[in-house]
Amino acid sequence: MPRSIIGIKRQWLSFWHRHQMLIVLLFVLSIVAGSSRFLRGAILGLPPPVSVYFESGADPRACTSTGTIFGNLKTLRETTDLFRKRISGVVGEREEFLKAPSSWPCTPGVEGGIGELKKLAEEMPGWYYRPAMGDPKLLPVTFTSFNSVVAEFVREYECKLSEFDQTADDMVASNRDLDDPSFMFCCSSFDLCEKQTADTSCSTIPTNDSTCGGFCRVGTMDEVLTTRLTAFRVRIQSEKERARLAVLRTFHTLRSFELNYAYVKQLVCFQRASLDLRNELGLLADTTSCMPKIWDALTSLHDPDDSLRPE
């Protein structure tokens, strides 16, 4: 046997005799760490880690408008109008709250400026969690939940816009891309439901129903369908980008006010407490100044000395 191999063997035996316990411990720990996932499920009966669900492609929050406030909306305009109305209400409430220190609550456990925020969270399926047993329960809504609630609302809105993009062909074919409230539709001479213009020859009474009440076919020529379809999808994508950018700018704008609120609120509450203490001390001083008169009730004003009366 070569001398080099004999030397390595001697060094290994020497290392083994000196660090035998350490080597055995590291070997056991490696086995435990490698089989931890299986031991966790077999011994404790716990579900696999969260990453397993995402590795298998089972996203617990599917991107759908079912169950949301956008679920029954049929046109892009009414969807965007509802989104802007609700998001403006939540942002406006927070803005007014941050500008009015007199409305800041100082009672522990009492949150202010979250009325509209909580109402919005109650209408979002993504803000509920399902316990092991029982019905879904609402996650807590606090003052610091603003960004999370608004982000979830934007996610539901974008999911609705994605559904419009996937069904854009049918929407254009049924004139639902022409969702301006001022548009009127009627059956033309070609027995098609079209938008009323100065050149349209209507055979029915104009109506704001994009399907003309079912009195004629709803459809367009191929070239018109292609042109409107492209414009409609561009409009959907533009609305997605506009909504996300507006929300991000809102977060950045309110961030400085929210950081200021965390410190200024303590000063405001301290000022209120000091004023309350000053008023209480003032009342105590007034009461103390009246106490001698109450204690010394038998005075000449109440019980004059009979010996001093003239005979």
PDB file of C-alpha atoms in Angstrom, residues 72-293:
ATOM      1  CA  ASN A  72     -72.504  41.303 -11.506  1.00  0.00           C
ATOM      2  CA  LEU A  73     -71.196  44.263 -13.528  1.00  0.00           C
ATOM      3  CA  LYS A  74     -71.390  43.878 -17.299  1.00  0.00           C
ATOM      4  CA  THR A  75     -69.522  46.873 -18.731  1.00  0.00           C
ATOM      5  CA  LEU A  76     -66.132  48.450 -18.238  1.00  0.00           C
ATOM      6  CA  ARG A  77     -67.514  51.902 -17.491  1.00  0.00           C
ATOM      7  CA  GLU A  78     -69.750  50.873 -14.593  1.00  0.00           C
ATOM      8  CA  THR A  79     -66.882  48.807 -13.199  1.00  0.00           C
ATOM      9  CA  THR A  80     -64.426  51.711 -13.292  1.00  0.00           C
ATOM     10  CA  ASP A  81     -67.058  54.081 -11.892  1.00  0.00           C
ATOM     11  CA  LEU A  82     -67.700  51.775  -8.940  1.00  0.00           C
ATOM     12  CA  PHE A  83     -63.966  51.334  -8.290  1.00  0.00           C
ATOM     13  CA  ARG A  84     -63.318  55.074  -8.332  1.00  0.00           C
ATOM     14  CA  LYS A  85     -66.286  55.778  -6.098  1.00  0.00           C
ATOM     15  CA  ARG A  86     -65.282  53.270  -3.430  1.00  0.00           C
ATOM     16  CA  ILE A  87     -61.570  54.028  -3.507  1.00  0.00           C
ATOM     17  CA  SER A  88     -62.274  57.772  -3.366  1.00  0.00           C
ATOM     18  CA  GLY A  89     -64.505  57.246  -0.330  1.00  0.00           C
ATOM     19  CA  VAL A  90     -61.825  55.312   1.560  1.00  0.00           C
ATOM     20  CA  VAL A  91     -59.000  57.711   0.661  1.00  0.00           C
ATOM     21  CA  GLY A  92     -61.156  60.762   1.361  1.00  0.00           C
ATOM     22  CA  GLU A  93     -62.102  59.446   4.798  1.00  0.00           C
ATOM     23  CA  ARG A  94     -58.456  58.888   5.697  1.00  0.00           C
ATOM     24  CA  GLU A  95     -57.406  62.281   4.370  1.00  0.00           C
ATOM     25  CA  GLU A  96     -60.070  64.094   6.375  1.00  0.00           C
ATOM     26  CA  PHE A  97     -59.164  62.119   9.481  1.00  0.00           C
ATOM     27  CA  LEU A  98     -55.461  62.928   9.230  1.00  0.00           C
ATOM     28  CA  LYS A  99     -56.229  66.637   8.746  1.00  0.00           C
ATOM     29  CA  ALA A 100     -58.416  66.852  11.874  1.00  0.00           C
ATOM     30  CA  PRO A 101     -56.437  66.159  15.081  1.00  0.00           C
ATOM     31  CA  SER A 102     -59.518  66.998  17.123  1.00  0.00           C
ATOM     32  CA  SER A 103     -61.136  63.770  15.893  1.00  0.00           C
ATOM     33  CA  TRP A 104     -58.234  61.519  16.896  1.00  0.00           C
ATOM     34  CA  PRO A 105     -59.308  59.122  19.673  1.00  0.00           C
ATOM     35  CA  CYS A 106     -57.076  58.785  22.719  1.00  0.00           C
ATOM     36  CA  THR A 107     -58.939  55.897  24.318  1.00  0.00           C
ATOM     37  CA  PRO A 108     -56.879  52.657  24.162  1.00  0.00           C
ATOM     38  CA  GLY A 109     -58.355  50.125  21.762  1.00  0.00           C
ATOM     39  CA  VAL A 110     -60.464  52.702  19.869  1.00  0.00           C
ATOM     40  CA  GLU A 111     -59.593  53.231  16.202  1.00  0.00           C
ATOM     41  CA  GLY A 112     -60.668  56.284  14.232  1.00  0.00           C
ATOM     42  CA  GLY A 113     -60.987  56.972  10.519  1.00  0.00           C
ATOM     43  CA  ILE A 114     -61.706  53.374   9.498  1.00  0.00           C
ATOM     44  CA  GLY A 115     -65.489  53.398   8.977  1.00  0.00           C
ATOM     45  CA  GLU A 116     -65.398  53.238   5.164  1.00  0.00           C
ATOM     46  CA  LEU A 117     -62.299  51.054   5.268  1.00  0.00           C
ATOM     47  CA  LYS A 118     -63.994  48.431   7.423  1.00  0.00           C
ATOM     48  CA  LYS A 119     -67.129  48.539   5.280  1.00  0.00           C
ATOM     49  CA  LEU A 120     -65.011  47.905   2.171  1.00  0.00           C
ATOM     50  CA  ALA A 121     -63.152  45.027   3.849  1.00  0.00           C
ATOM     51  CA  GLU A 122     -66.439  43.367   4.805  1.00  0.00           C
ATOM     52  CA  GLU A 123     -67.385  43.221   1.101  1.00  0.00           C
ATOM     53  CA  MET A 124     -64.159  41.564  -0.031  1.00  0.00           C
ATOM     54  CA  PRO A 125     -63.878  37.745   0.079  1.00  0.00           C
ATOM     55  CA  GLY A 126     -60.086  38.065   0.242  1.00  0.00           C
ATOM     56  CA  TRP A 127     -60.286  39.731   3.662  1.00  0.00           C
ATOM     57  CA  TYR A 128     -61.859  36.679   5.288  1.00  0.00           C
ATOM     58  CA  TYR A 129     -60.164  33.582   6.616  1.00  0.00           C
ATOM     59  CA  ARG A 130     -61.705  30.159   7.085  1.00  0.00           C
ATOM     60  CA  PRO A 131     -60.939  28.496  10.440  1.00  0.00           C
ATOM     61  CA  ALA A 132     -60.598  24.762  10.810  1.00  0.00           C
ATOM     62  CA  MET A 133     -64.258  24.552  11.787  1.00  0.00           C
ATOM     63  CA  GLY A 134     -66.998  27.122  11.315  1.00  0.00           C
ATOM     64  CA  ASP A 135     -67.895  29.929   8.940  1.00  0.00           C
ATOM     65  CA  PRO A 136     -65.380  32.382   7.439  1.00  0.00           C
ATOM     66  CA  LYS A 137     -64.395  35.222   9.746  1.00  0.00           C
ATOM     67  CA  LEU A 138     -63.355  38.778   8.974  1.00  0.00           C
ATOM     68  CA  LEU A 139     -59.711  39.637   9.494  1.00  0.00           C
ATOM     69  CA  PRO A 140     -59.081  42.544  11.895  1.00  0.00           C
ATOM     70  CA  VAL A 141     -59.310  46.006  10.347  1.00  0.00           C
ATOM     71  CA  THR A 142     -57.178  48.641  12.048  1.00  0.00           C
ATOM     72  CA  PHE A 143     -55.764  52.031  11.156  1.00  0.00           C
ATOM     73  CA  THR A 144     -52.601  50.369   9.863  1.00  0.00           C
ATOM     74  CA  SER A 145     -54.603  48.009   7.610  1.00  0.00           C
ATOM     75  CA  PHE A 146     -55.259  50.749   5.052  1.00  0.00           C
ATOM     76  CA  ASN A 147     -52.597  49.742   2.519  1.00  0.00           C
ATOM     77  CA  SER A 148     -53.443  46.032   2.773  1.00  0.00           C
ATOM     78  CA  VAL A 149     -57.199  46.540   2.337  1.00  0.00           C
ATOM     79  CA  VAL A 150     -56.748  48.914  -0.608  1.00  0.00           C
ATOM     80  CA  ALA A 151     -54.234  46.570  -2.247  1.00  0.00           C
ATOM     81  CA  GLU A 152     -56.696  43.676  -1.956  1.00  0.00           C
ATOM     82  CA  PHE A 153     -59.435  45.861  -3.459  1.00  0.00           C
ATOM     83  CA  VAL A 154     -57.164  46.752  -6.388  1.00  0.00           C
ATOM     84  CA  ARG A 155     -56.410  43.044  -6.888  1.00  0.00           C
ATOM     85  CA  GLU A 156     -60.128  42.238  -7.168  1.00  0.00           C
ATOM     86  CA  TYR A 157     -60.568  45.141  -9.588  1.00  0.00           C
ATOM     87  CA  GLU A 158     -57.706  43.938 -11.791  1.00  0.00           C
ATOM     88  CA  CYS A 159     -59.177  40.426 -11.781  1.00  0.00           C
ATOM     89  CA  LYS A 160     -62.443  41.852 -13.108  1.00  0.00           C
ATOM     90  CA  LEU A 161     -60.559  43.730 -15.819  1.00  0.00           C
ATOM     91  CA  SER A 162     -58.741  40.520 -16.740  1.00  0.00           C
ATOM     92  CA  GLU A 163     -62.095  38.790 -17.149  1.00  0.00           C
ATOM     93  CA  PHE A 164     -63.196  41.586 -19.487  1.00  0.00           C
ATOM     94  CA  ASP A 165     -60.003  41.112 -21.498  1.00  0.00           C
ATOM     95  CA  GLN A 166     -60.619  37.370 -21.795  1.00  0.00           C
ATOM     96  CA  THR A 167     -64.203  37.880 -22.969  1.00  0.00           C
ATOM     97  CA  ALA A 168     -63.514  40.973 -25.084  1.00  0.00           C
ATOM     98  CA  ASP A 169     -64.721  39.257 -28.267  1.00  0.00           C
ATOM     99  CA  ASP A 170     -68.171  38.593 -26.848  1.00  0.00           C
ATOM    100  CA  MET A 171     -68.376  42.042 -25.283  1.00  0.00           C
ATOM    101  CA  VAL A 172     -67.608  43.785 -28.564  1.00  0.00           C
ATOM    102  CA  ALA A 173     -69.985  41.499 -30.432  1.00  0.00           C
ATOM    103  CA  SER A 174     -72.777  42.456 -28.020  1.00  0.00           C
ATOM    104  CA  ASN A 175     -71.890  46.185 -28.115  1.00  0.00           C
ATOM    105  CA  ARG A 176     -70.907  46.178 -24.431  1.00  0.00           C
ATOM    106  CA  ASP A 177     -67.707  48.022 -25.288  1.00  0.00           C
ATOM    107  CA  LEU A 178     -69.922  50.985 -26.260  1.00  0.00           C
ATOM    108  CA  ASP A 179     -70.839  51.702 -22.640  1.00  0.00           C
ATOM    109  CA  ASP A 180     -71.195  55.467 -22.756  1.00  0.00           C
ATOM    110  CA  PRO A 181     -74.541  56.362 -21.096  1.00  0.00           C
ATOM    111  CA  SER A 182     -75.223  58.902 -23.849  1.00  0.00           C
ATOM    112  CA  PHE A 183     -75.125  56.264 -26.590  1.00  0.00           C
ATOM    113  CA  MET A 184     -78.431  55.101 -28.072  1.00  0.00           C
ATOM    114  CA  PHE A 185     -78.987  51.906 -30.049  1.00  0.00           C
ATOM    115  CA  CYS A 186     -81.570  50.836 -32.578  1.00  0.00           C
ATOM    116  CA  CYS A 187     -82.181  48.216 -35.259  1.00  0.00           C
ATOM    117  CA  SER A 188     -80.797  49.372 -38.587  1.00  0.00           C
ATOM    118  CA  SER A 189     -82.021  48.544 -42.057  1.00  0.00           C
ATOM    119  CA  PHE A 190     -79.613  45.593 -42.087  1.00  0.00           C
ATOM    120  CA  ASP A 191     -81.441  44.129 -39.091  1.00  0.00           C
ATOM    121  CA  LEU A 192     -78.440  44.790 -36.859  1.00  0.00           C
ATOM    122  CA  CYS A 193     -78.407  46.475 -33.471  1.00  0.00           C
ATOM    123  CA  GLU A 194     -76.096  49.439 -33.970  1.00  0.00           C
ATOM    124  CA  LYS A 195     -75.205  52.678 -32.249  1.00  0.00           C
ATOM    125  CA  GLN A 196     -77.455  55.471 -33.443  1.00  0.00           C
ATOM    126  CA  THR A 197     -75.699  58.096 -35.507  1.00  0.00           C
ATOM    127  CA  ALA A 198     -76.778  60.770 -37.947  1.00  0.00           C
ATOM    128  CA  ASP A 199     -76.471  58.234 -40.783  1.00  0.00           C
ATOM    129  CA  THR A 200     -78.286  55.383 -39.049  1.00  0.00           C
ATOM    130  CA  SER A 201     -81.675  54.453 -40.441  1.00  0.00           C
ATOM    131  CA  CYS A 202     -83.527  53.130 -37.387  1.00  0.00           C
ATOM    132  CA  SER A 203     -86.397  50.694 -37.770  1.00  0.00           C
ATOM    133  CA  THR A 204     -87.075  50.613 -34.000  1.00  0.00           C
ATOM    134  CA  ILE A 205     -87.295  53.199 -31.245  1.00  0.00           C
ATOM    135  CA  PRO A 206     -83.785  54.163 -30.053  1.00  0.00           C
ATOM    136  CA  THR A 207     -82.881  52.794 -26.611  1.00  0.00           C
ATOM    137  CA  ASN A 208     -79.842  52.683 -24.349  1.00  0.00           C
ATOM    138  CA  ASP A 209     -79.975  48.874 -24.419  1.00  0.00           C
ATOM    139  CA  SER A 210     -76.924  47.688 -26.395  1.00  0.00           C
ATOM    140  CA  THR A 211     -78.859  44.584 -27.525  1.00  0.00           C
ATOM    141  CA  CYS A 212     -81.878  46.583 -28.792  1.00  0.00           C
ATOM    142  CA  GLY A 213     -84.165  44.515 -26.600  1.00  0.00           C
ATOM    143  CA  GLY A 214     -83.567  41.430 -28.729  1.00  0.00           C
ATOM    144  CA  PHE A 215     -85.563  42.747 -31.699  1.00  0.00           C
ATOM    145  CA  CYS A 216     -82.640  42.303 -34.099  1.00  0.00           C
ATOM    146  CA  ARG A 217     -79.285  40.628 -34.387  1.00  0.00           C
ATOM    147  CA  VAL A 218     -76.379  41.937 -32.343  1.00  0.00           C
ATOM    148  CA  GLY A 219     -73.226  41.850 -34.443  1.00  0.00           C
ATOM    149  CA  THR A 220     -70.794  43.907 -36.447  1.00  0.00           C
ATOM    150  CA  MET A 221     -68.717  43.514 -39.569  1.00  0.00           C
ATOM    151  CA  ASP A 222     -65.383  41.790 -39.247  1.00  0.00           C
ATOM    152  CA  GLU A 223     -63.296  44.878 -39.885  1.00  0.00           C
ATOM    153  CA  VAL A 224     -65.294  46.939 -37.402  1.00  0.00           C
ATOM    154  CA  LEU A 225     -65.090  44.134 -34.835  1.00  0.00           C
ATOM    155  CA  THR A 226     -61.328  43.947 -35.260  1.00  0.00           C
ATOM    156  CA  THR A 227     -60.872  47.694 -34.864  1.00  0.00           C
ATOM    157  CA  ARG A 228     -63.123  47.974 -31.828  1.00  0.00           C
ATOM    158  CA  LEU A 229     -61.677  44.859 -30.230  1.00  0.00           C
ATOM    159  CA  THR A 230     -58.155  46.255 -30.328  1.00  0.00           C
ATOM    160  CA  ALA A 231     -59.293  49.607 -28.969  1.00  0.00           C
ATOM    161  CA  PHE A 232     -61.281  47.920 -26.202  1.00  0.00           C
ATOM    162  CA  ARG A 233     -58.335  45.830 -25.037  1.00  0.00           C
ATOM    163  CA  VAL A 234     -56.072  48.877 -25.090  1.00  0.00           C
ATOM    164  CA  ARG A 235     -58.646  50.656 -22.949  1.00  0.00           C
ATOM    165  CA  ILE A 236     -58.685  47.778 -20.438  1.00  0.00           C
ATOM    166  CA  GLN A 237     -54.888  47.698 -20.177  1.00  0.00           C
ATOM    167  CA  SER A 238     -54.749  51.473 -19.824  1.00  0.00           C
ATOM    168  CA  GLU A 239     -57.266  51.328 -16.971  1.00  0.00           C
ATOM    169  CA  LYS A 240     -55.187  48.675 -15.194  1.00  0.00           C
ATOM    170  CA  GLU A 241     -52.052  50.793 -15.366  1.00  0.00           C
ATOM    171  CA  ARG A 242     -53.892  53.968 -14.374  1.00  0.00           C
ATOM    172  CA  ALA A 243     -55.514  52.376 -11.315  1.00  0.00           C
ATOM    173  CA  ARG A 244     -52.277  50.850 -10.032  1.00  0.00           C
ATOM    174  CA  LEU A 245     -50.278  54.033 -10.574  1.00  0.00           C
ATOM    175  CA  ALA A 246     -52.930  56.149  -8.843  1.00  0.00           C
ATOM    176  CA  VAL A 247     -53.000  53.837  -5.820  1.00  0.00           C
ATOM    177  CA  LEU A 248     -49.197  53.769  -5.533  1.00  0.00           C
ATOM    178  CA  ARG A 249     -49.037  57.560  -5.636  1.00  0.00           C
ATOM    179  CA  THR A 250     -51.750  57.706  -2.993  1.00  0.00           C
ATOM    180  CA  PHE A 251     -49.753  55.386  -0.735  1.00  0.00           C
ATOM    181  CA  HIS A 252     -46.639  57.521  -1.141  1.00  0.00           C
ATOM    182  CA  THR A 253     -48.537  60.751  -0.476  1.00  0.00           C
ATOM    183  CA  LEU A 254     -50.262  59.486   2.660  1.00  0.00           C
ATOM    184  CA  ARG A 255     -47.142  57.801   3.996  1.00  0.00           C
ATOM    185  CA  SER A 256     -45.635  61.003   5.403  1.00  0.00           C
ATOM    186  CA  PHE A 257     -48.942  61.920   7.064  1.00  0.00           C
ATOM    187  CA  GLU A 258     -49.228  58.444   8.591  1.00  0.00           C
ATOM    188  CA  LEU A 259     -45.706  58.604  10.027  1.00  0.00           C
ATOM    189  CA  ASN A 260     -46.454  62.045  11.413  1.00  0.00           C
ATOM    190  CA  TYR A 261     -49.733  60.756  12.873  1.00  0.00           C
ATOM    191  CA  ALA A 262     -47.949  58.082  14.919  1.00  0.00           C
ATOM    192  CA  TYR A 263     -45.959  60.739  16.822  1.00  0.00           C
ATOM    193  CA  VAL A 264     -48.292  63.721  16.804  1.00  0.00           C
ATOM    194  CA  LYS A 265     -51.167  61.648  18.202  1.00  0.00           C
ATOM    195  CA  GLN A 266     -49.166  61.043  21.377  1.00  0.00           C
ATOM    196  CA  LEU A 267     -48.546  64.773  21.748  1.00  0.00           C
ATOM    197  CA  VAL A 268     -52.212  65.591  21.124  1.00  0.00           C
ATOM    198  CA  CYS A 269     -53.348  63.045  23.691  1.00  0.00           C
ATOM    199  CA  PHE A 270     -50.768  64.355  26.168  1.00  0.00           C
ATOM    200  CA  GLN A 271     -52.064  67.886  25.632  1.00  0.00           C
ATOM    201  CA  ARG A 272     -55.650  66.744  26.212  1.00  0.00           C
ATOM    202  CA  ALA A 273     -54.634  64.933  29.388  1.00  0.00           C
ATOM    203  CA  SER A 274     -52.769  68.005  30.678  1.00  0.00           C
ATOM    204  CA  LEU A 275     -55.794  70.212  29.976  1.00  0.00           C
ATOM    205  CA  ASP A 276     -58.064  67.760  31.756  1.00  0.00           C
ATOM    206  CA  LEU A 277     -55.682  67.710  34.716  1.00  0.00           C
ATOM    207  CA  ARG A 278     -55.548  71.509  34.816  1.00  0.00           C
ATOM    208  CA  ASN A 279     -59.343  71.735  34.798  1.00  0.00           C
ATOM    209  CA  GLU A 280     -59.590  69.132  37.539  1.00  0.00           C
ATOM    210  CA  LEU A 281     -57.044  70.984  39.665  1.00  0.00           C
ATOM    211  CA  GLY A 282     -58.956  74.227  39.099  1.00  0.00           C
ATOM    212  CA  LEU A 283     -62.175  72.627  40.307  1.00  0.00           C
ATOM    213  CA  LEU A 284     -60.312  71.176  43.268  1.00  0.00           C
ATOM    214  CA  ALA A 285     -58.921  74.629  44.155  1.00  0.00           C
ATOM    215  CA  ASP A 286     -62.370  76.203  43.968  1.00  0.00           C
ATOM    216  CA  THR A 287     -63.792  73.460  46.134  1.00  0.00           C
ATOM    217  CA  THR A 288     -60.967  73.789  48.657  1.00  0.00           C
ATOM    218  CA  SER A 289     -61.496  77.534  48.926  1.00  0.00           C
ATOM    219  CA  CYS A 290     -65.126  76.939  49.864  1.00  0.00           C
ATOM    220  CA  MET A 291     -64.436  74.265  52.452  1.00  0.00           C
ATOM    221  CA  PRO A 292     -63.670  76.650  55.419  1.00  0.00           C
ATOM    222  CA  LYS A 293     -67.006  78.340  54.955  1.00  0.00           C
TER     223      LYS A 293
END
